[in-house]
Short mmCIF file of C-alpha atoms and ligand atoms in Angstrom, two decimals:
data_model
loop_
_atom_site.label_atom_id
_atom_site.label_comp_id
_atom_site.label_asym_id
_atom_site.label_seq_id
_atom_site.Cartn_x
_atom_site.Cartn_y
_atom_site.Cartn_z
CA MET A 1 25.02 -27.90 4.38
CA GLN A 2 26.97 -30.73 5.88
CA ASN A 3 25.49 -31.71 9.42
CA LYS A 4 27.07 -34.90 10.21
CA THR A 5 30.67 -36.06 10.48
CA TYR A 6 31.19 -39.71 9.73
CA THR A 7 33.75 -41.88 11.28
CA LYS A 8 35.38 -44.89 9.59
CA ASP A 9 33.84 -47.20 12.05
CA ASP A 10 30.45 -45.84 10.96
CA VAL A 11 31.34 -46.25 7.46
CA ALA A 12 32.56 -49.87 8.02
CA ALA A 13 29.60 -51.01 9.67
CA LEU A 14 27.34 -49.90 6.52
CA TYR A 15 29.83 -51.47 4.25
CA HIS A 16 29.67 -54.71 5.97
CA LYS A 17 25.98 -55.11 6.33
CA PRO A 18 24.46 -58.14 4.41
CA PHE A 19 24.56 -57.38 0.77
CA MET A 20 20.87 -57.26 -0.03
CA ASP A 21 20.33 -55.35 3.27
CA LEU A 22 23.02 -52.63 2.02
CA VAL A 23 21.42 -52.44 -1.51
CA TYR A 24 17.85 -52.23 -0.24
CA GLU A 25 18.87 -49.31 2.11
CA ALA A 26 20.63 -47.63 -0.67
CA SER A 27 17.74 -47.97 -2.94
CA THR A 28 15.42 -46.63 -0.31
CA VAL A 29 17.40 -43.55 0.27
CA HIS A 30 17.83 -43.21 -3.48
CA ARG A 31 14.12 -43.15 -4.00
CA GLU A 32 13.50 -40.55 -1.21
CA ASN A 33 15.92 -38.30 -2.82
CA HIS A 34 15.77 -38.76 -6.58
CA ASP A 35 13.55 -40.04 -9.35
CA PRO A 36 14.56 -43.57 -9.53
CA GLN A 37 14.08 -43.71 -13.21
CA GLU A 38 16.25 -40.94 -14.08
CA ILE A 39 19.80 -41.42 -15.36
CA GLN A 40 21.81 -38.42 -16.24
CA MET A 41 24.00 -38.88 -19.50
CA CYS A 42 27.16 -37.20 -19.42
CA THR A 43 29.70 -36.94 -22.27
CA LEU A 44 33.53 -36.70 -21.67
CA LEU A 45 36.00 -35.23 -24.15
CA SER A 46 39.70 -35.05 -23.99
CA ILE A 47 40.58 -31.79 -24.96
CA LYS A 48 44.51 -31.99 -24.36
CA THR A 49 45.59 -35.51 -24.45
CA GLY A 50 48.98 -37.02 -22.92
CA GLY A 51 52.28 -35.58 -21.95
CA CYS A 52 51.32 -35.19 -18.32
CA THR A 53 54.22 -34.76 -15.70
CA GLU A 54 52.23 -36.30 -12.78
CA ASP A 55 52.87 -39.85 -12.09
CA CYS A 56 49.48 -41.49 -11.62
CA LYS A 57 50.03 -45.24 -11.91
CA TYR A 58 46.72 -46.10 -13.65
CA CYS A 59 46.91 -43.28 -16.22
CA SER A 60 47.60 -43.76 -19.92
CA GLN A 61 48.61 -39.91 -20.30
CA SER A 62 51.32 -39.94 -17.79
CA ILE A 63 54.92 -39.31 -19.18
CA HIS A 64 56.25 -41.65 -16.42
CA ASN A 65 54.14 -44.64 -17.91
CA ASN A 66 54.53 -46.50 -21.16
CA ALA A 67 51.18 -46.50 -22.62
CA ASP A 68 50.72 -46.46 -26.47
CA LEU A 69 49.00 -43.16 -26.80
CA GLU A 70 49.30 -40.32 -29.40
CA LYS A 71 49.72 -36.95 -27.53
CA GLU A 72 47.50 -34.19 -28.89
CA ILE A 73 47.55 -30.60 -28.28
CA LEU A 74 44.83 -28.47 -26.97
CA MET A 75 41.79 -28.72 -29.19
CA LYS A 76 40.19 -25.61 -30.95
CA THR A 77 37.12 -23.98 -29.24
CA ASP A 78 34.95 -24.75 -32.25
CA GLN A 79 35.76 -28.35 -32.52
CA VAL A 80 35.00 -28.83 -28.83
CA LEU A 81 31.54 -27.13 -29.25
CA ALA A 82 30.85 -29.14 -32.23
CA GLN A 83 31.27 -32.38 -30.26
CA ALA A 84 29.28 -30.89 -27.45
CA LYS A 85 26.58 -30.04 -29.79
CA ALA A 86 26.53 -33.84 -30.94
CA ALA A 87 26.54 -34.98 -27.44
CA LYS A 88 23.55 -32.79 -26.59
CA GLU A 89 21.62 -34.16 -29.58
CA ALA A 90 22.52 -37.74 -28.40
CA GLY A 91 20.75 -36.99 -25.07
CA SER A 92 23.47 -35.71 -22.78
CA THR A 93 22.78 -32.95 -20.34
CA ARG A 94 26.42 -32.56 -19.25
CA PHE A 95 29.64 -32.09 -21.02
CA CYS A 96 32.80 -32.88 -19.30
CA MET A 97 36.08 -31.80 -20.82
CA GLY A 98 39.43 -33.26 -19.49
CA ALA A 99 43.09 -31.94 -19.94
CA ALA A 100 46.05 -33.97 -19.07
CA TRP A 101 47.51 -31.07 -17.12
CA PRO A 102 49.07 -31.34 -13.61
CA ARG A 103 47.74 -27.92 -12.90
CA VAL A 104 46.08 -24.99 -14.73
CA LEU A 105 48.50 -22.29 -15.80
CA GLU A 106 47.30 -18.91 -16.64
CA GLY A 107 47.61 -18.03 -20.30
CA LYS A 108 46.13 -18.55 -23.95
CA ALA A 109 45.26 -22.10 -23.03
CA PHE A 110 43.38 -21.36 -20.04
CA ASP A 111 41.54 -18.57 -21.89
CA ARG A 112 40.46 -20.92 -24.60
CA VAL A 113 39.08 -23.43 -21.92
CA CYS A 114 37.18 -20.62 -20.28
CA ASP A 115 35.75 -19.95 -23.92
CA MET A 116 34.76 -23.62 -24.15
CA VAL A 117 32.96 -23.67 -20.92
CA LYS A 118 30.98 -20.57 -21.80
CA GLY A 119 30.08 -22.12 -25.24
CA VAL A 120 28.87 -25.38 -23.51
CA SER A 121 27.09 -23.63 -20.85
CA ASP A 122 25.47 -21.15 -23.48
CA MET A 123 24.12 -24.50 -25.30
CA GLY A 124 22.14 -25.08 -22.09
CA MET A 125 24.32 -28.21 -20.93
CA GLU A 126 26.00 -28.44 -17.77
CA ALA A 127 29.78 -27.71 -18.21
CA CYS A 128 32.18 -29.77 -16.26
CA VAL A 129 36.05 -29.72 -16.78
CA THR A 130 38.83 -31.44 -15.15
CA LEU A 131 42.19 -29.67 -15.59
CA GLY A 132 44.45 -30.83 -12.36
CA MET A 133 44.91 -28.52 -9.47
CA LEU A 134 43.43 -25.15 -9.59
CA THR A 135 43.75 -21.88 -7.63
CA TYR A 136 40.89 -20.00 -6.25
CA ASP A 137 41.10 -17.13 -8.67
CA GLN A 138 41.32 -19.66 -11.64
CA ALA A 139 38.05 -21.35 -10.17
CA LYS A 140 36.36 -17.82 -9.98
CA ARG A 141 37.08 -17.48 -13.86
CA LEU A 142 35.67 -20.59 -14.72
CA LYS A 143 32.65 -19.89 -12.56
CA GLU A 144 32.02 -16.64 -14.43
CA ALA A 145 32.54 -18.40 -17.77
CA GLY A 146 29.51 -20.68 -16.80
CA LEU A 147 31.07 -23.51 -15.31
CA SER A 148 28.80 -25.97 -13.33
CA ALA A 149 31.26 -28.62 -11.99
CA TYR A 150 34.76 -29.31 -11.43
CA ASN A 151 36.02 -32.84 -11.54
CA HIS A 152 38.81 -33.49 -9.16
CA ASN A 153 39.10 -36.83 -7.52
CA LEU A 154 40.71 -38.13 -4.45
CA ASP A 155 41.20 -41.43 -6.33
CA THR A 156 41.90 -43.53 -3.24
CA SER A 157 42.20 -43.41 0.55
CA GLU A 158 44.85 -41.09 2.11
CA GLU A 159 46.42 -44.53 3.30
CA TYR A 160 47.08 -46.10 0.09
CA TYR A 161 47.64 -42.75 -1.84
CA ASP A 162 51.37 -42.94 -1.88
CA ASN A 163 51.33 -46.24 -3.92
CA ILE A 164 49.47 -44.54 -6.67
CA ILE A 165 50.70 -40.99 -6.85
CA THR A 166 53.89 -39.27 -5.59
CA THR A 167 54.02 -36.04 -7.29
CA ARG A 168 50.68 -34.54 -6.25
CA SER A 169 49.62 -34.79 -2.53
CA TYR A 170 46.38 -35.50 -0.92
CA GLU A 171 46.60 -32.30 0.67
CA GLU A 172 46.98 -30.66 -2.67
CA ARG A 173 43.73 -32.39 -3.69
CA LEU A 174 41.75 -31.03 -0.94
CA GLU A 175 43.03 -27.57 -1.43
CA THR A 176 41.79 -27.67 -5.08
CA LEU A 177 38.54 -28.89 -3.94
CA GLU A 178 38.36 -26.19 -1.37
CA ASN A 179 39.24 -23.57 -4.14
CA VAL A 180 36.18 -25.04 -6.07
CA ALA A 181 33.91 -24.61 -3.26
CA LYS A 182 34.84 -21.37 -2.54
CA ALA A 183 34.19 -20.15 -5.87
CA GLY A 184 30.67 -21.49 -5.78
CA ILE A 185 31.29 -24.37 -8.23
CA SER A 186 30.05 -27.85 -7.53
CA ALA A 187 32.60 -30.59 -6.93
CA CYS A 188 32.69 -33.75 -8.91
CA CYS A 189 34.70 -35.89 -6.65
CA GLY A 190 35.14 -39.57 -6.40
CA GLY A 191 37.78 -42.26 -6.99
CA ILE A 192 39.03 -45.58 -8.74
CA LEU A 193 38.13 -48.87 -7.17
CA GLY A 194 40.17 -51.96 -8.17
CA MET A 195 43.76 -50.51 -7.91
CA GLY A 196 44.78 -53.33 -5.47
CA GLU A 197 43.48 -51.25 -2.34
CA SER A 198 42.04 -53.19 0.76
CA GLU A 199 38.50 -52.86 1.73
CA ASP A 200 39.74 -50.58 4.68
CA ASP A 201 41.03 -48.26 1.86
CA ARG A 202 37.76 -48.23 0.18
CA ILE A 203 36.18 -47.46 3.31
CA SER A 204 38.49 -44.66 4.19
CA LEU A 205 37.98 -43.07 0.71
CA MET A 206 34.13 -43.15 1.14
CA THR A 207 34.40 -41.74 4.64
CA THR A 208 36.69 -38.80 3.24
CA LEU A 209 34.23 -38.09 0.41
CA ALA A 210 31.04 -38.03 2.70
CA ASN A 211 32.94 -35.71 5.22
CA LEU A 212 33.63 -33.23 2.40
CA ASP A 213 32.15 -29.94 3.22
CA PRO A 214 29.93 -29.41 1.24
CA GLN A 215 29.57 -32.94 0.08
CA PRO A 216 30.25 -33.51 -3.72
CA GLU A 217 27.33 -32.65 -6.03
CA SER A 218 28.76 -35.78 -8.27
CA VAL A 219 30.72 -38.92 -7.19
CA PRO A 220 32.33 -40.62 -9.96
CA ILE A 221 32.93 -44.16 -9.04
CA ASN A 222 35.71 -45.37 -11.47
CA MET A 223 36.56 -48.94 -11.86
CA LEU A 224 40.41 -49.18 -12.94
CA VAL A 225 40.86 -49.62 -16.75
CA PRO A 226 44.12 -51.56 -16.69
CA VAL A 227 45.85 -49.76 -19.51
CA LYS A 228 48.78 -51.65 -21.07
CA GLY A 229 52.14 -49.95 -20.31
CA THR A 230 51.10 -48.85 -16.92
CA PRO A 231 52.30 -50.21 -13.59
CA LEU A 232 48.60 -51.17 -12.70
CA GLU A 233 47.99 -53.11 -16.03
CA ASN A 234 48.11 -56.51 -14.14
CA VAL A 235 46.42 -55.73 -11.13
CA GLU A 236 43.82 -58.30 -9.92
CA ARG A 237 40.33 -57.42 -10.90
CA LEU A 238 38.00 -56.29 -8.16
CA ASP A 239 34.95 -58.53 -7.21
CA ILE A 240 32.05 -56.74 -8.88
CA PHE A 241 30.05 -57.04 -5.35
CA GLU A 242 32.66 -54.68 -3.93
CA TRP A 243 32.05 -52.04 -6.62
CA ILE A 244 28.29 -52.36 -5.88
CA ARG A 245 28.90 -52.09 -2.22
CA CYS A 246 31.09 -48.80 -2.74
CA ILE A 247 28.11 -47.49 -4.83
CA ALA A 248 25.46 -48.36 -2.14
CA VAL A 249 27.68 -46.70 0.58
CA ALA A 250 28.38 -43.58 -1.55
CA ARG A 251 24.40 -43.21 -2.09
CA ILE A 252 23.58 -43.60 1.50
CA LEU A 253 26.17 -41.44 2.75
CA MET A 254 25.80 -38.63 0.07
CA PRO A 255 21.89 -38.83 -0.77
CA LYS A 256 21.81 -35.70 -2.79
CA ALA A 257 24.76 -36.43 -5.12
CA MET A 258 24.70 -37.94 -8.47
CA VAL A 259 26.66 -41.12 -7.96
CA ARG A 260 28.03 -41.67 -11.47
CA LEU A 261 29.25 -44.88 -12.90
CA SER A 262 32.47 -43.85 -14.87
CA ALA A 263 35.45 -45.70 -16.09
CA GLY A 264 35.28 -49.50 -16.41
CA ARG A 265 31.66 -50.12 -17.60
CA LEU A 266 32.71 -51.91 -20.81
CA GLU A 267 34.05 -54.93 -18.77
CA ILE A 268 31.14 -54.70 -16.34
CA SER A 269 27.90 -56.88 -17.23
CA LYS A 270 24.49 -55.36 -17.87
CA GLU A 271 23.12 -57.13 -14.91
CA ALA A 272 25.81 -55.79 -12.63
CA GLN A 273 25.28 -52.39 -13.89
CA ALA A 274 21.36 -52.81 -13.34
CA LEU A 275 22.14 -53.81 -9.74
CA ALA A 276 24.34 -50.63 -9.38
CA PHE A 277 21.49 -48.33 -10.44
CA MET A 278 19.26 -50.30 -8.00
CA ALA A 279 22.03 -49.46 -5.43
CA GLY A 280 21.58 -45.73 -6.09
CA ALA A 281 23.87 -44.94 -9.18
CA ASN A 282 21.89 -42.61 -11.20
CA ALA A 283 24.32 -41.06 -13.88
CA ILE A 284 26.58 -42.54 -16.57
CA PHE A 285 29.33 -41.20 -19.10
CA THR A 286 28.12 -42.06 -22.50
CA GLY A 287 29.75 -42.10 -25.95
CA GLU A 288 32.15 -44.48 -27.34
CA LYS A 289 34.97 -42.94 -25.50
CA LEU A 290 35.82 -41.95 -21.98
CA LEU A 291 39.24 -39.74 -22.24
CA THR A 292 41.43 -41.96 -23.86
CA THR A 293 39.86 -45.49 -23.05
CA ALA A 294 36.80 -47.15 -24.72
CA ASN A 295 33.15 -46.94 -23.21
CA PRO A 296 29.87 -48.85 -24.06
CA GLU A 297 28.46 -47.77 -27.44
CA LYS A 298 25.43 -45.43 -27.31
CA ASP A 299 23.17 -48.08 -28.63
CA PHE A 300 24.27 -50.27 -25.69
CA ASP A 301 23.34 -47.77 -23.15
CA HIS A 302 20.00 -46.67 -24.59
CA ALA A 303 18.98 -50.41 -25.00
CA LEU A 304 20.08 -51.09 -21.47
CA LEU A 305 18.02 -47.96 -20.13
CA GLU A 306 15.21 -49.17 -22.11
CA LYS A 307 15.27 -52.60 -20.72
CA LEU A 308 15.23 -51.52 -17.34
CA GLY A 309 12.39 -48.87 -17.63
CA LEU A 310 14.88 -46.04 -17.03
CA LYS A 311 15.13 -42.80 -19.00
CA PRO A 312 17.85 -40.19 -19.73
CA ARG A 313 17.49 -37.21 -17.48
CA ALA A 314 15.80 -34.26 -19.37
CA PRO A 315 17.73 -30.99 -19.56
CA TYR A 316 16.84 -28.32 -16.86
CA LYS A 317 13.91 -26.08 -18.05
CA ASP A 318 16.06 -22.88 -17.53
CA GLY A 319 19.31 -24.14 -18.43
CA PRO A 320 22.30 -24.88 -16.17
CA VAL A 321 22.74 -22.96 -12.66
CA THR A 322 25.58 -20.60 -13.59
CA GLN A 323 23.74 -19.22 -16.61
CA GLN A 324 20.37 -18.39 -14.95
CA GLY A 325 21.41 -18.16 -11.13
CA GLY A 326 19.30 -21.22 -10.37
CA GLY A 327 16.22 -22.68 -11.68
CA CYS A 328 15.82 -26.21 -11.33
CA GLY A 329 12.54 -26.33 -13.18
CA ARG A 330 11.71 -29.98 -11.88
CA GLU A 331 8.85 -30.75 -9.54
CA GLY A 332 9.62 -31.66 -6.18
CA GLY A 333 12.92 -30.59 -5.19
CA CYS A 334 15.15 -33.15 -6.91
CA GLY A 335 18.80 -33.20 -5.78
CA CYS A 336 20.32 -31.79 -8.82
CA ALA A 337 23.13 -29.35 -8.98
CA ASN A 338 20.57 -26.40 -9.64
CA ALA A 339 18.36 -27.56 -6.75
CA GLN A 340 21.21 -27.63 -4.52
CA GLN A 341 22.48 -24.37 -5.40
CA GLU A 342 19.00 -22.76 -4.79
CA ALA A 343 18.66 -24.38 -1.55
CA SER A 344 22.29 -22.91 -0.29
CA ALA A 345 21.19 -19.67 -1.53
CA ALA A 346 18.05 -19.47 0.24
N1 LIG B 401 44.59 -34.37 -15.11
C1 LIG B 401 43.44 -34.29 -14.59
C2 LIG B 401 43.54 -34.79 -13.07
O1 LIG B 401 43.87 -35.77 -12.90
O2 LIG B 401 43.43 -33.98 -12.11
C3 LIG B 401 42.23 -34.59 -15.07
C4 LIG B 401 42.16 -35.76 -15.82
S1 LIG B 401 42.14 -37.45 -15.07
C5 LIG B 401 42.39 -38.60 -16.41
C6 LIG B 401 40.58 -37.78 -14.63
C7 LIG B 401 40.19 -38.99 -13.52
O3 LIG B 401 40.02 -40.04 -14.41
C8 LIG B 401 41.26 -39.27 -12.59
O4 LIG B 401 41.28 -38.48 -11.49
C9 LIG B 401 41.08 -40.89 -12.40
O5 LIG B 401 40.11 -40.81 -11.31
C10 LIG B 401 40.44 -41.36 -13.65
N2 LIG B 401 40.96 -42.12 -14.52
C11 LIG B 401 42.20 -41.85 -15.18
N3 LIG B 401 42.57 -43.14 -15.78
C12 LIG B 401 41.91 -43.98 -15.24
C13 LIG B 401 41.78 -45.52 -15.36
N4 LIG B 401 42.95 -46.05 -16.26
N5 LIG B 401 40.97 -46.18 -14.82
C14 LIG B 401 39.96 -45.54 -14.04
N6 LIG B 401 39.78 -44.39 -13.87
C15 LIG B 401 40.85 -43.58 -14.44
C1 LIG B 402 36.07 -39.51 -13.77
O1 LIG B 402 36.09 -39.70 -12.45
N1 LIG B 402 36.20 -40.41 -14.54
C2 LIG B 402 36.29 -39.79 -16.03
C3 LIG B 402 35.98 -38.50 -15.67
N2 LIG B 402 35.96 -38.34 -14.34
C4 LIG B 402 36.82 -37.39 -16.28
C5 LIG B 402 37.46 -40.08 -16.56
C6 LIG B 402 37.68 -41.45 -16.97
C7 LIG B 402 39.02 -41.71 -17.59
C8 LIG B 402 39.39 -43.28 -17.75
C9 LIG B 402 40.53 -43.49 -18.61
C10 LIG B 402 40.66 -42.91 -20.00
O2 LIG B 402 39.68 -42.99 -20.70
O3 LIG B 402 41.83 -42.24 -20.18
FE1 LIG B 403 48.05 -36.51 -15.39
FE2 LIG B 403 45.37 -36.54 -14.64
FE3 LIG B 403 46.58 -38.73 -15.82
FE4 LIG B 403 47.30 -37.94 -13.43
S1 LIG B 403 45.26 -38.78 -14.07
S2 LIG B 403 48.87 -38.42 -15.02
S3 LIG B 403 47.05 -35.56 -13.39
S4 LIG B 403 46.14 -36.71 -16.65
#
């Protein structure tokens, strides 16, 4: 349960600490709340690609942009489950399916996505989806199908938001997050850095994320992948130390969350990724593709973890939360989705 409301000034004070002090503090919070050697591996799959009517200026899949992308219709359930099985065999404990939809519409496509969720959850993996805006009834159906988490990002600060998206409001994003929480699904909610926003915008985004009630179970920190044909293709690259500051701030403000290094890792050095783990990041997307853009190869990630003495997080003993009604199966109360759900049910 949330017990502190943060002001932008609180967060700015943290953000502006001397870099090494900030990383040290974040690392300390990380060690108090998580096994510092464990990194959760999550695999992404775009189950329906392109043709989206929203105008997100960063996105390869928007019809308003001119990215060179083949549109694809919704995948078949067995194709998706075959990919989930391969991801599990490669060490992922979470499988996230993304559809380029502005919102969920009732019908055969949604029925099929519910089947996919059930199939992934039955494999003993955490199932996550990102399908755009969602009503409470739709969230309940996904929960019944076995969904662990719903990814819906705020993307940037409320102040900068209109520069990035005009077809969906910030308020609508918050409503979807409320529907997700009411249905008892964990939220995976974060943003994108490096879209030309100011430091003040990054502080504002972190403040809003930390004040969500409940706080997100997972916080994806995306670095903009500048896709050719989108309005953001030539935006100046964000200083990598700003990226690490945001990771450290997210860790300190949301101590139990999985802080997830998301888009943009391909262009980030292994040294900077190591510093991000030091600053409290404890999850990555693995597999050579994110949704439509490239990601580091599996071998790169395994070699990096091995070099750093880190290890992929093991699957839960009793399967994902939604199947077993809890059951973290780990010693010492870790901060995972299962443990959080057990704590809030107690
Ligand atoms: N259509 C759904 C929605 O936006 O609600 C889900 C899919 S969307 C692609 C998931 C998230 O990926 C976005 O909210 C955004 O944060 C991130 N993303 C998309 N394109 C990106 C890019 N080029 N660089 C970094 N992050 C990106
Ligand atoms: C999130 O915040 N990042 C992931 C996941 N949630 C769905 C998606 C990143 C997409 C990057 C651009 C692409 O591959 O299309
Ligand atoms: Fe559509 Fe999601 Fe891309 Fe926005 S980010 S254009 S909603 S697929």
